Amino acid sequence: MALTLAEKIIQNHIVSTEAKFTKGEPIERGKDIAIKIDQTLTQDATGTMAYLQFETIGVPRVKTELSVSYIDHNTLQTDFKNMDDHRYLQSVAAKYGLYFSRPGNGICHQVHLECFGKPGKTLLGSDSHTPTGGGIGMIAIGAGGLDVAVAMGGGAFHTPMPKIFGVKLTGKLNKGVGAKDIILEVLRRETVKGGTGAVYEYFGEGVETLTVPMRATITNMGAELGATCSIFPSDQSTKRFLESMGRGQDWTEQKADEGCTYDKIIEINLSELHALAACPHNPDVIKPISELAGQKVTQVVIGSCTNSSLDDLEAVAAIVKGKHIAPGVEAGIAPGSRTTLLMASKAGILETLIEAGFRILESACGPCIGQGFAPNSEGITLRTFNRNFKGRSGTADANVYLVSPETAAAAAVTGVFTEAETMGYEDAVWVNGMRYSMLEGKDARLSLSDITQTAQNRGMIIPPLSEEEASKVEILRGPNIKPCPACREYKSNMSLPVRLKAKDNVSTDDIMPAGAKVLPLRSNIPEISKFTLTRLDETFYTRSEEANFADCCVVGGENYGQGSSREHAALGPMYLGVRAVITKSFARIHKANLINYGIIPMTFTDPGDYDKISQGDTLELVDLDSSLKNGTPFIVKINGTKQITCVNDIAKRSADILMAGGLAAYTRNGGQ
Ligand code: MIC
Ligand code: SF4
């Protein structure tokens, strides 16, 4: 039977499944599947916990084809903590056979695309934007650090078999409209929870008109749809991209079978698209720029793993060439990788940006995760990033709009929201599916492979050591690196006060904020737990302390835990006593993280039951043993009187993990 590309790659990697499955036939959706992971990536903010867990698994060397440890999030280094973490991660990489990408080399997803990603392979990363790799035809999935640690130890990755949604692209983008506008259009139609339990697979003649970095912008922000991942075919454009990175040998063609069927199809005519913005404070609050046109802007930032490729910098340079940043605007640019930076420099793009007045920031996550470049109070900041949750920028009352590089550039020079398509500027020219305009006669892309090689030769990516050399490496641990705390012991009956009742779309930034103050504590759970849920309720920690960290639960609305893969959003609550989270629905990665740390995720059978519960009520969870063993609905009593049920959609392995007291204990007991 004709299969979609995503399903073909999944089937090539399937290890086991709870669903009925015959190779070549579609796998039943929603049932647990276990897939072999070829590559892993971690970044420093999630990496320390992942490797602390990996060390306890006790394998002498990673068992994947390739694993890379990146430093890109915590590069502010206001005291010893960040660099101590970097040194720990470097020593772990040396000891266990990983590549190590040094601080300043770039954002993990951009560098992975340039240096390591391979069409047709699976990639698991401890960062929610790992699906960027879908831009070159990979099944690339974001997960919690513990799941990545298990994969590095040779274990399969478990997830519910996703539905496969097809996105048919026709036509061609107009000048001034970017790849970002395509994904913003998908977000407008599908919302931040539309992709839960699904893969978005792009197809149709419009695909050829998009370069690999443009495709990667789209797959990257599939994370904002809540999708498991997104994928493009690997075609001649992918081949050219890999060749230009000096990796032509890594190319294979990857495409869906002719006549395959999708669980649903969305159609977008690229020729009809105009510039869009995701407005405060969620990535699916979409408005056309034409509606915002003329409104004042105070800050513009180009960067993040979504839009910081050479294509993006080039698109900005084309618009700002010969102009200057408007007096009321502060503008910054953070190229996604050192390779991009070198390229931009060789192509004259950097010069244009400097002349225009951009502040040049480090090739790292930086402002995207609230590490510097915070906007002014009540500021209007246009960012080419992927998330605009309230407060994430570092300024609580700032208004963050997510836009394309074209729109950001237009606003930077005019000082107001402006549709780039209305500005007269020289557009890029297309040669063999690649965009060229600012290169001023110099074909910089052809020298890209040299630059990539140079970056590696200069030691910005340190390759794995031989087994003999690795055995001599000593792991370096700074004083802020504390062991991962154990989960609380599983109990079949629990009486849990509702310590917090939250609304819809709570993000992991709300549950465990990032930013310059909190991020350095990622390796120290007792310390970081003090920030748990403070964005929603400043008293959460003190109330937990007053309750002696007794067992409790949290109640939430739809899409609870959207956003990042940070398992600290499960670890913090666990440390403070949260034993169950009951919601209308969950975001995928957060739900998996809760299970991994022994917290029971439940969803109301009747969403109306949410209104029956108030903060301070006591919820009794009755005979969890029987629900978890038999897959029957959960029974919950409110204040010992009203009884409601919650859906039990927990796969058998996840139920076993919960009863074992979390994934680490489950794995130690021999669980697979
Ligand atoms: C993010 O964009 O929120 C992060 C920071 O990259 C996170 C990971 C983290 O919190 O360390 C993510 O997206 O998973
Ligand atoms: Fe870094 Fe921002 Fe991308 Fe997260 S979304 S990996 S913080 S650049």
XYZ file of C-alpha atoms in Angstrom, residues 44-629:
586
model
C 23.429 22.626 27.549
C 20.258 23.775 29.314
C 18.730 20.301 29.148
C 22.002 18.432 28.621
C 23.394 18.415 32.142
C 20.362 16.523 33.510
C 20.338 14.230 30.461
C 23.986 13.255 30.961
C 23.666 12.931 34.742
C 20.950 10.374 33.961
C 23.015 8.831 31.169
C 25.923 8.302 33.569
C 23.665 6.237 35.839
C 22.616 3.944 32.937
C 26.165 2.600 32.969
C 26.997 2.085 29.261
C 30.623 2.884 28.409
C 29.884 4.628 25.084
C 26.834 6.005 23.292
C 25.158 3.347 21.156
C 23.696 5.634 18.483
C 25.218 6.205 15.027
C 25.974 9.746 16.118
C 25.322 11.885 19.186
C 26.171 15.549 19.568
C 26.308 17.735 22.676
C 25.798 21.420 21.850
C 26.411 24.507 23.965
C 24.114 27.274 22.794
C 21.626 28.279 25.499
C 23.613 29.340 28.564
C 26.380 31.396 27.072
C 25.894 34.515 29.168
C 28.321 33.345 31.878
C 27.600 35.906 34.545
C 29.330 33.642 37.078
C 31.017 30.220 37.264
C 27.855 28.153 36.778
C 27.502 28.256 32.989
C 31.129 27.510 32.248
C 31.191 24.755 34.856
C 28.291 23.178 32.984
C 30.123 23.585 29.672
C 33.193 21.838 31.078
C 31.073 19.036 32.529
C 29.381 18.540 29.155
C 32.666 18.611 27.258
C 34.199 16.017 29.561
C 31.101 13.789 29.298
C 31.231 14.045 25.492
C 34.892 13.020 25.531
C 34.248 10.132 27.907
C 31.223 8.645 26.132
C 32.009 9.078 22.439
C 30.020 12.172 21.460
C 30.736 15.123 19.203
C 30.955 18.371 21.156
C 29.948 21.691 19.625
C 31.667 24.451 21.547
C 29.994 27.591 22.897
C 29.726 30.177 20.134
C 29.610 27.601 17.349
C 25.918 28.115 16.928
C 22.408 27.011 17.798
C 22.069 23.229 17.932
C 19.351 22.925 15.288
C 21.082 25.147 12.746
C 24.468 23.468 13.253
C 22.944 19.990 13.167
C 21.310 20.763 9.829
C 24.592 22.043 8.435
C 26.927 19.404 9.825
C 25.159 16.165 10.779
C 21.513 15.676 9.736
C 20.857 12.913 7.179
C 17.702 12.327 5.127
C 15.789 9.185 6.099
C 17.332 8.947 9.585
C 15.749 9.422 13.002
C 16.949 12.133 15.375
C 15.891 12.569 18.994
C 16.857 15.808 20.728
C 16.374 17.205 24.205
C 14.934 20.364 22.747
C 11.455 20.874 21.371
C 12.724 22.395 18.118
C 14.614 19.256 17.112
C 12.005 18.800 14.304
C 14.052 21.417 12.390
C 15.811 18.322 10.943
C 12.571 17.503 9.093
C 13.717 20.203 6.642
C 16.130 17.647 5.152
C 13.768 14.693 5.325
C 14.462 13.324 8.801
C 12.025 12.120 11.424
C 13.400 14.497 14.049
C 11.590 14.586 17.388
C 11.967 16.656 20.559
C 11.854 14.874 23.926
C 12.839 15.174 27.545
C 16.483 14.657 28.482
C 15.808 11.325 30.138
C 14.277 9.900 26.954
C 17.346 11.112 25.055
C 19.628 9.515 27.670
C 17.817 6.205 27.196
C 18.209 6.518 23.402
C 21.947 7.202 23.794
C 22.102 4.007 25.847
C 20.622 2.107 22.896
C 16.981 2.114 24.037
C 14.129 2.750 21.627
C 12.008 5.910 21.765
C 8.353 5.392 22.635
C 5.585 7.673 21.437
C 1.994 7.259 20.261
C 1.843 6.521 16.514
C 1.028 9.958 15.097
C -1.614 10.804 12.547
C -0.012 12.093 9.345
C -1.422 15.402 8.107
C -0.489 16.432 4.577
C 0.224 20.075 3.780
C -0.062 20.618 0.021
C 1.900 23.633 -1.177
C 1.146 25.143 -4.560
C 2.343 28.354 -6.225
C 5.391 30.425 -5.251
C 5.994 33.030 -2.551
C 5.854 36.665 -3.568
C 8.708 39.045 -2.932
C 8.681 40.162 0.688
C 6.851 37.072 1.933
C 8.925 34.442 3.727
C 8.854 30.810 4.844
C 7.855 32.114 8.266
C 4.604 33.336 6.764
C 3.843 29.796 5.589
C 4.137 28.322 9.073
C 2.280 31.281 10.592
C -0.520 30.536 8.145
C -0.512 26.885 9.264
C -0.622 28.081 12.891
C -3.498 30.419 12.077
C -5.506 27.517 10.707
C -4.434 24.763 13.090
C -3.700 26.592 16.414
C -1.089 25.706 19.030
C -2.791 22.462 19.857
C -3.891 21.428 16.365
C -0.855 19.248 15.827
C -0.984 17.216 19.025
C -0.438 13.573 18.114
C 0.321 14.394 14.473
C 3.118 14.791 11.943
C 2.824 17.511 9.295
C 4.163 16.269 5.975
C 4.670 18.877 3.240
C 4.189 17.991 -0.422
C 3.130 19.492 -3.742
C 4.845 21.570 -6.403
C 5.379 24.508 -4.009
C 7.964 22.454 -2.101
C 10.542 22.849 -4.900
C 10.404 26.621 -4.559
C 11.648 26.471 -0.967
C 15.315 26.112 -0.009
C 16.344 23.772 2.801
C 16.713 26.595 5.354
C 13.221 27.806 4.419
C 11.855 24.297 4.891
C 13.676 24.111 8.221
C 11.946 27.319 9.382
C 8.649 25.552 8.766
C 9.519 22.221 10.401
C 11.085 24.065 13.345
C 7.853 25.858 14.146
C 5.823 22.686 13.793
C 6.747 22.481 17.485
C 4.410 25.434 18.061
C 1.562 23.394 16.560
C 2.206 20.785 19.241
C 3.134 18.314 16.481
C 5.298 15.252 17.029
C 7.378 16.495 14.097
C 7.131 17.868 10.556
C 8.846 16.652 7.422
C 9.715 17.662 3.858
C 10.849 15.274 1.129
C 14.564 15.041 0.426
C 14.959 16.143 -3.201
C 17.427 17.868 -5.516
C 17.362 21.005 -3.336
C 18.302 18.905 -0.326
C 21.110 17.381 -2.360
C 22.451 20.805 -3.314
C 22.224 21.956 0.279
C 24.182 18.957 1.545
C 26.727 19.337 -1.259
C 27.232 22.961 -0.350
C 27.958 21.770 3.204
C 30.556 19.344 1.849
C 28.254 16.416 2.674
C 26.886 15.366 -0.712
C 27.536 11.724 0.256
C 24.918 11.993 3.024
C 22.106 12.645 0.556
C 19.456 10.073 -0.259
C 16.160 10.726 -1.966
C 13.197 10.488 0.420
C 9.650 10.851 -0.795
C 6.117 9.659 -0.152
C 4.724 6.843 -2.297
C 2.610 7.953 -5.223
C -1.071 7.937 -4.244
C -0.514 7.748 -0.463
C -3.315 8.990 1.761
C -3.061 11.472 4.616
C -5.255 11.621 7.715
C -6.169 15.138 6.610
C -4.930 17.571 3.934
C -4.413 21.312 4.243
C -3.780 23.276 1.061
C -1.810 26.500 0.878
C -1.313 28.489 -2.305
C 1.992 30.269 -1.695
C 1.228 32.883 -4.346
C -1.747 34.092 -2.281
C 0.136 34.489 1.009
C 0.965 37.874 2.513
C 3.107 38.760 5.514
C 1.719 37.705 8.900
C 2.618 38.152 12.566
C 1.966 36.025 15.640
C 0.757 38.618 18.139
C 1.162 38.664 21.925
C 1.216 36.268 23.726
C 0.854 33.016 21.825
C 2.224 31.789 18.480
C -1.259 31.231 17.045
C -2.651 34.741 17.558
C -2.152 35.576 13.885
C -2.838 38.878 12.139
C -1.845 40.140 8.684
C 0.871 42.807 8.770
C -1.393 44.950 6.606
C -3.708 45.236 9.638
C -0.849 46.332 11.923
C 0.816 48.600 9.352
C 1.894 51.987 10.688
C 2.054 50.940 14.356
C 5.305 51.914 16.095
C 8.011 49.359 16.827
C 10.748 49.761 19.455
C 12.904 46.714 18.866
C 13.716 44.207 16.121
C 15.700 40.999 16.542
C 16.713 38.564 13.820
C 17.864 35.189 15.066
C 16.914 31.964 16.905
C 16.888 28.457 15.496
C 13.872 29.385 13.374
C 15.214 32.157 11.180
C 18.940 32.736 11.390
C 20.291 30.963 8.308
C 22.225 32.602 5.522
C 18.984 32.878 3.539
C 17.457 34.844 6.401
C 20.399 37.213 6.807
C 20.482 37.681 3.071
C 16.754 38.517 2.986
C 17.316 41.141 5.680
C 20.368 42.598 3.965
C 18.471 42.924 0.675
C 15.899 45.152 2.394
C 18.176 47.254 4.610
C 20.960 47.787 2.057
C 21.823 51.452 1.859
C 19.342 52.327 4.641
C 19.718 52.806 8.390
C 17.812 51.474 11.402
C 15.084 53.999 12.318
C 16.012 56.247 15.285
C 13.288 54.859 17.569
C 14.298 51.245 17.000
C 17.027 49.065 18.470
C 17.959 46.199 16.166
C 20.045 43.092 16.738
C 21.013 40.082 14.712
C 22.242 36.705 15.963
C 23.414 34.488 13.076
C 22.406 30.876 13.759
C 25.859 29.440 13.429
C 29.476 30.399 13.028
C 29.325 28.962 9.531
C 26.443 31.293 8.716
C 28.382 34.183 10.209
C 31.453 33.378 8.134
C 29.334 32.995 5.043
C 27.557 36.273 5.683
C 30.915 37.896 6.128
C 32.352 36.468 2.895
C 29.233 37.445 0.955
C 29.261 41.072 2.094
C 25.996 40.568 3.970
C 27.534 41.251 7.368
C 28.977 44.511 6.103
C 25.527 45.608 4.944
C 24.039 44.763 8.322
C 26.774 46.575 10.224
C 26.405 49.625 8.023
C 22.650 49.595 8.597
C 23.237 49.748 12.348
C 22.422 46.236 13.550
C 23.988 45.159 16.809
C 25.732 41.860 16.119
C 24.972 39.262 18.786
C 26.615 35.920 19.454
C 25.612 32.844 17.434
C 23.523 31.373 20.229
C 19.941 31.303 21.550
C 20.465 34.621 23.348
C 17.371 36.856 23.386
C 15.083 33.986 22.317
C 15.442 32.474 25.764
C 15.638 35.770 27.641
C 19.429 35.823 27.807
C 20.018 39.502 27.159
C 18.611 42.034 24.674
C 15.385 42.321 26.658
C 13.011 44.937 25.227
C 12.016 48.197 26.959
C 9.012 48.256 29.275
C 5.812 47.945 27.281
C 8.117 47.587 24.275
C 6.913 46.446 20.877
C 9.501 43.961 19.704
C 9.438 42.168 16.352
C 11.366 38.927 16.479
C 11.988 36.242 13.904
C 11.738 33.682 16.720
C 9.233 30.929 17.384
C 7.813 31.720 20.831
C 6.229 34.851 22.273
C 4.957 33.664 25.652
C 4.451 36.476 28.119
C 7.654 37.384 29.942
C 9.924 35.043 27.941
C 11.797 38.014 26.458
C 12.874 39.080 29.950
C 10.462 42.057 30.063
C 7.185 41.102 31.697
C 5.035 43.726 29.981
C 6.672 43.682 26.547
C 4.681 42.738 23.456
C 6.477 40.226 21.280
C 5.419 39.723 17.658
C 6.827 36.772 15.715
C 7.516 37.747 12.112
C 9.570 36.826 9.053
C 13.054 38.302 8.532
C 11.579 40.324 5.663
C 8.949 41.912 7.923
C 11.494 42.447 10.712
C 13.877 44.182 8.307
C 11.142 46.411 6.915
C 10.133 47.494 10.438
C 13.758 48.040 11.452
C 14.294 50.683 8.806
C 10.850 52.290 8.803
C 10.233 52.172 12.580
C 6.696 50.890 12.075
C 4.991 47.633 11.036
C 5.439 47.540 7.274
C 4.740 44.948 4.615
C 8.111 44.304 2.987
C 6.323 43.611 -0.279
C 5.338 47.280 -0.438
C 8.963 48.421 -0.219
C 11.011 48.850 -3.354
C 14.114 46.735 -3.046
C 16.130 44.460 -5.221
C 14.849 40.930 -4.797
C 16.978 37.861 -4.562
C 17.724 35.950 -7.739
C 17.190 32.222 -7.842
C 19.801 29.915 -9.305
C 19.172 26.173 -9.157
C 16.750 26.610 -6.293
C 19.155 28.751 -4.228
C 18.650 32.425 -3.530
C 21.382 34.898 -4.412
C 21.292 38.634 -4.274
C 23.734 40.249 -1.888
C 26.656 38.202 -3.061
C 27.812 40.910 -5.415
C 29.156 38.581 -8.015
C 30.902 36.384 -5.533
C 29.347 32.913 -5.341
C 29.835 32.482 -1.613
C 27.692 29.385 -1.381
C 30.159 27.413 -3.429
C 32.784 27.987 -0.785
C 30.455 26.922 1.989
C 31.971 23.460 2.232
C 35.403 25.042 2.787
C 33.993 27.181 5.541
C 32.262 24.226 7.213
C 35.494 22.288 7.044
C 37.401 25.252 8.433
C 34.955 25.573 11.307
C 35.485 21.909 12.119
C 39.220 22.012 11.537
C 39.495 24.926 13.875
C 38.064 22.645 16.497
C 34.672 24.290 17.013
C 33.242 20.795 16.777
C 35.350 18.337 18.714
C 34.974 14.783 17.376
C 34.616 11.712 19.621
C 37.777 10.242 21.158
C 38.927 6.664 20.611
C 37.772 4.187 23.256
C 41.264 4.043 24.687
C 41.621 7.827 24.963
C 38.074 8.108 26.301
C 38.745 5.689 29.136
C 41.334 8.122 30.544
C 38.984 11.127 30.607
C 37.958 12.453 33.990
C 34.507 14.021 34.279
C 34.605 17.604 35.578
C 31.816 18.603 37.966
C 31.302 22.121 39.263
C 29.764 22.812 42.671
C 26.400 23.804 41.137
C 25.932 20.394 39.518
C 23.744 18.345 41.837
C 22.472 14.813 41.187
C 18.990 14.427 39.754
C 16.622 13.794 42.690
C 14.751 10.504 42.844
C 11.001 10.408 42.209
C 8.588 10.002 45.095
C 7.444 6.462 45.695
C 4.350 5.359 43.773
C 1.112 4.944 45.791
C -2.149 3.443 44.565
C -4.376 5.739 46.631
C -3.580 9.391 47.256
C -5.392 12.309 48.770
C -4.080 15.443 47.056
C -4.882 19.098 47.740
C -5.157 21.199 44.562
C -2.213 23.545 45.109
C -2.883 25.429 41.857
C -5.717 25.682 39.360
C -4.507 27.052 36.025
C -6.153 28.096 32.731
C -5.657 27.002 29.084
C -2.333 26.979 27.209
C -0.026 27.031 30.229
C 3.470 26.921 28.743
C 6.557 25.274 30.192
C 7.885 28.845 30.527
C 5.015 29.372 32.987
C 5.810 26.152 34.829
C 9.572 26.654 34.921
C 10.766 29.985 33.569
C 14.049 30.363 31.682
C 15.943 33.663 31.360
C 19.255 34.867 32.695
C 18.367 34.417 36.369
C 16.901 30.909 36.325
C 18.789 29.159 33.499
C 22.095 28.849 35.390
C 20.250 26.672 37.914
C 19.321 23.966 35.399
C 21.852 21.551 36.964
C 20.564 22.101 40.491
C 16.977 20.941 41.004
C 16.634 21.937 44.683
C 17.523 25.535 43.744
C 15.609 25.788 40.472
C 12.481 24.266 42.042
C 12.006 27.570 43.907
C 10.864 29.101 40.595
C 8.230 26.437 39.893
C 4.973 27.907 38.576
C 5.913 31.357 39.877
C 4.855 32.958 36.571
C 1.301 31.863 37.370
C 1.389 32.264 41.128
C 4.285 33.903 42.952
C 3.308 32.110 46.165
C 3.506 28.579 44.769
C 6.897 27.810 46.242
C 6.251 29.387 49.640
C 2.889 27.657 49.899
C 4.613 24.355 49.060
C 7.212 25.047 51.719
C 4.523 25.883 54.288
C 2.812 22.598 53.416
C 6.113 20.830 54.116
C 6.294 19.798 50.476
C 3.435 17.371 51.102
C 1.905 15.505 48.150
C -0.454 17.666 46.069
C -1.825 18.081 42.559
C -2.272 20.778 39.909
C -5.338 21.299 37.718
C -5.061 22.837 34.245
C -7.061 23.617 31.100
C -6.349 22.783 27.453
C -2.857 22.186 26.054
C -1.143 22.181 29.449
C 2.667 22.231 29.139
C 2.947 23.623 25.604
C 6.343 24.835 24.472
C 9.695 23.608 25.553
C 10.936 20.076 26.221
C 12.555 21.114 29.505
C 12.041 18.288 31.965
C 12.655 20.833 34.704
C 8.963 21.654 34.224
C 8.290 18.155 35.565
C 11.249 17.933 37.956
C 10.459 21.217 39.753
C 6.833 20.275 40.486
C 7.893 16.736 41.441
C 10.433 18.089 43.900
C 7.762 20.253 45.536
C 5.309 17.352 45.903
C 3.120 17.395 42.772
C 1.907 13.795 42.234
C -0.747 14.307 39.557
C -1.708 16.932 36.994
C -5.330 16.890 35.846
C -6.188 18.878 32.722
C -8.474 19.186 29.732
C -5.516 18.195 27.491
C -1.701 18.047 27.507
C 1.110 18.955 25.168
C 2.950 15.792 24.079
C 6.482 16.311 25.416
C 5.376 17.655 28.774
C 3.018 14.726 29.292
C 5.867 12.296 28.562
C 8.143 14.186 30.961
C 5.536 13.992 33.727
C 5.326 10.220 33.278
C 9.121 9.907 33.237
C 9.226 11.612 36.634
C 6.367 9.605 38.145
C 3.702 12.349 37.978
C 0.336 11.018 36.799
C -1.146 12.968 33.862
C -4.936 12.705 33.729
C -7.473 14.329 31.432
C -11.092 14.989 32.363
C -13.531 12.612 30.644
C -15.981 15.505 30.708
C -14.059 18.800 30.261
C -16.934 20.465 32.157
C -15.615 18.786 35.338
C -12.824 21.387 35.307
C -15.402 23.869 36.641
C -16.311 21.590 39.557
C -12.846 21.954 41.083
C -11.428 24.937 42.980
C -7.922 25.623 44.208
C -7.662 24.252 47.761
C -10.066 21.326 47.164
C -8.835 17.840 47.917
C -8.843 15.249 45.144
C -8.697 11.596 46.059
C -7.181 9.285 43.463
C -8.751 5.916 44.062
C -7.161 2.535 43.244
C -4.658 3.749 40.644
C -3.264 0.220 40.564
C -6.359 -1.136 38.970
C -6.677 1.733 36.448
C -3.019 1.550 35.439
C -2.937 -2.241 35.183
